[in-house]
């Protein structure tokens, strides 16, 4: 479960970095 949350956060952070 932790890995999933970590991945979701990583994706969100990456999305923000893209913009």
mmCIF file of C-alpha atoms in Angstrom:
data_model
loop_
_atom_site.group_PDB
_atom_site.id
_atom_site.type_symbol
_atom_site.label_atom_id
_atom_site.label_comp_id
_atom_site.label_asym_id
_atom_site.label_seq_id
_atom_site.Cartn_x
_atom_site.Cartn_y
_atom_site.Cartn_z
ATOM 1 C CA UNK A 1 0.000 0.000 0.000
ATOM 2 C CA UNK A 2 2.851 2.368 0.815
ATOM 3 C CA UNK A 3 4.399 1.775 -2.605
ATOM 4 C CA UNK A 4 1.109 2.691 -4.271
ATOM 5 C CA UNK A 5 0.806 5.942 -2.338
ATOM 6 C CA UNK A 6 4.433 6.734 -3.089
ATOM 7 C CA UNK A 7 3.894 6.153 -6.806
ATOM 8 C CA UNK A 8 0.784 8.335 -6.839
ATOM 9 C CA UNK A 9 2.712 11.150 -5.152
ATOM 10 C CA UNK A 10 5.603 10.751 -7.565
ATOM 11 C CA UNK A 11 3.260 10.983 -10.547
ATOM 12 C CA UNK A 12 1.585 14.070 -9.129
ATOM 13 C CA UNK A 13 4.928 15.735 -8.455
ATOM 14 C CA UNK A 14 6.113 14.858 -11.941
ATOM 15 C CA UNK A 15 2.934 16.292 -13.457
ATOM 16 C CA UNK A 16 3.486 19.581 -11.611
ATOM 17 C CA UNK A 17 7.132 19.670 -12.688
ATOM 18 C CA UNK A 18 6.075 19.222 -16.291
ATOM 19 C CA UNK A 19 4.044 22.446 -16.150
#
